[in-house]
Amino acid sequence: MDLFLQFLTNGLINGAFYALSALGLTLIFGLMRVVNFAHGEMYMLGGVLGWFFTTHLGLNFFLSVALVAAVMAAFGLLIDRFLIERLRGEGEEPGILFTIGLSIFLANVTLLVVGPAPLKVAGAVPEGALFIGPIIVTKLRLMAVAVGIALMIATHALIRHTRLGQAMRATFQDPMAASLSGIRVARVHAATFALGCTLAALSGMLLASIYSAQASVGGLVSLKSFVVVILGGMGSFPGAVVGGLLLGVAESLWGGYVATGMVDVIGFVLVILILLFRPQGLFSSSSERA
Amino acid sequence: MSQTATQPPVLSVEQIHVAYGSTAALHGISFEVHKGETVALIGANGAGKSTTLRAISGLLKLRSGAIRFEGRDIANQPPDKVVAAGIAHCPEERHVWPAMTVEENLNLGAFLCRSRAEREQRIGMAYHRFPRLRERARQLAGTLSGGEQQMLAIARALMSEPSLLMLDEPSLGLSPKMADEVFDVVRAINGHGVTVLLVEQNIYNALDVASRAYVVETGRTRAARPAAALRSDPELLRAYLGG
């Protein structure tokens, strides 16, 4: 039983980062209908930039979080404005081809610049274990999860309560009505893409403070984010959170009780099950719009 | 019409051509709307009435032709510029945001208005004009009846305080009683000085509320008549509309 609680805790911690990353992906897909295969590279860039600011430059962790967010938001805006903008209204295929190309480009440029070695993000608190009853959690993990949860709450508040968030929801639910009300849909798209990239990058940076960042990690992260989005329902905010936690726990239990080597398989097993029995996802996006 | 004929029209559309991809949808639509009028575009399904409104509001690009509003060229302007210029377009099939409350729908109708106090004042006016919407303020728009959604769509369009309101098929899918209510609202809005351009398949309703009407046929304007003349001449109507 104690072991189960430990696995559950580990799973929920990893799941929080899956959720954060998938949130970015589901926003981009739900609103822009862009299937972003470069999402994992945004996550990877977050980790590498986090290493650059904290370990390489020796900056404060929270300042570095803000810097990574600013750099990646700007990067996302530029990508949307100069590249994705040209594909708007051309259907989903050009977007898929473009983002696959972008992911290969970003992964290889990163390899060229920082090399293939794992890079550590210096965390906000020293390593050290906390004992909560029978469960062991490092302070570093608790800190990272707390920041991750704060980011999810902030994203939710942005979507619910700001003028930009309202414009995003309006564009999501009915783009024509949004245009006719004077909302500049192209700007909403750019802001959404920037937000999605930022969430992926911050997830990558937080997780790299627990594990490490690596130039080649993007592909696997993209796949896992897609798994979470399919589990939760395309474009659904609560779906991304629940789906992320579910994937984290399932992987942790599978790794703990069955086989550590095949942990990455469990996500695809879940996707096959959900596609067979509830193809719209746990939270259908028709009723649970962003 | 006599007192307005000397002034330049509020909206003038001259020989506009629009295509969806390679398929031409409009080939030569021309008409004018004067201040304070209610003008109807009538014609069979697929004649190009809705396409005309979409071209004016900037949702579609023109191949050629000119659109002038209050003396300014607005052809091929993006929709937000057209709204800012004072034209509101209430689209066919209402297009309210279904998962937002009535109040959120209204609030976003005034998206270009930066002052929160001003927006709240306009929402108050909308509730004054449409008391049913006040009762439903916290309800999701998707749960309203068809007639209530149409009222909300019109109220939302008015939130930008337009000088010209374009209404596309406001009675579509409504009961005759509900349709009458909608047209009463249109008359009241026009009575408050808002110029109205109306697209309507129900010709008799359209001619009842409009002062003039243009007959649109296969992407062209065929005839302009005072609404009363068209109404009292079924032969003429049948000739144009094939009814």
Coordinates of C-alpha atoms in Angstrom, one line a residue, chain B residues 9 46 57 72 78 85 101 105 113 119 143 180 190 192 194 207 225-226 228 237-238:
Chain B
P9 CA -26.2 57.8 -49.9
G46 CA -28.5 31.3 -53.8
S57 CA -18.5 43.5 -43.9
R72 CA -15.3 56.6 -47.4
P78 CA -10.9 43.9 -42.8
A85 CA -16.6 52.6 -39.4
T101 CA -23.7 33.6 -21.4
N105 CA -22.2 37.6 -25.9
C113 CA -15.3 49.7 -27.1
R119 CA -19.9 48.7 -22.4
T143 CA -29.7 27.0 -24.5
D180 CA -43.5 39.3 -36.4
N190 CA -35.0 51.9 -37.6
H192 CA -34.3 55.2 -33.5
V194 CA -30.3 53.3 -37.4
L207 CA -41.5 44.4 -48.2
R225 CA -38.5 49.6 -56.6
P226 CA -40.3 51.2 -53.7
A228 CA -45.1 49.3 -51.8
L237 CA -42.7 39.9 -58.2
R238 CA -43.4 36.6 -59.8

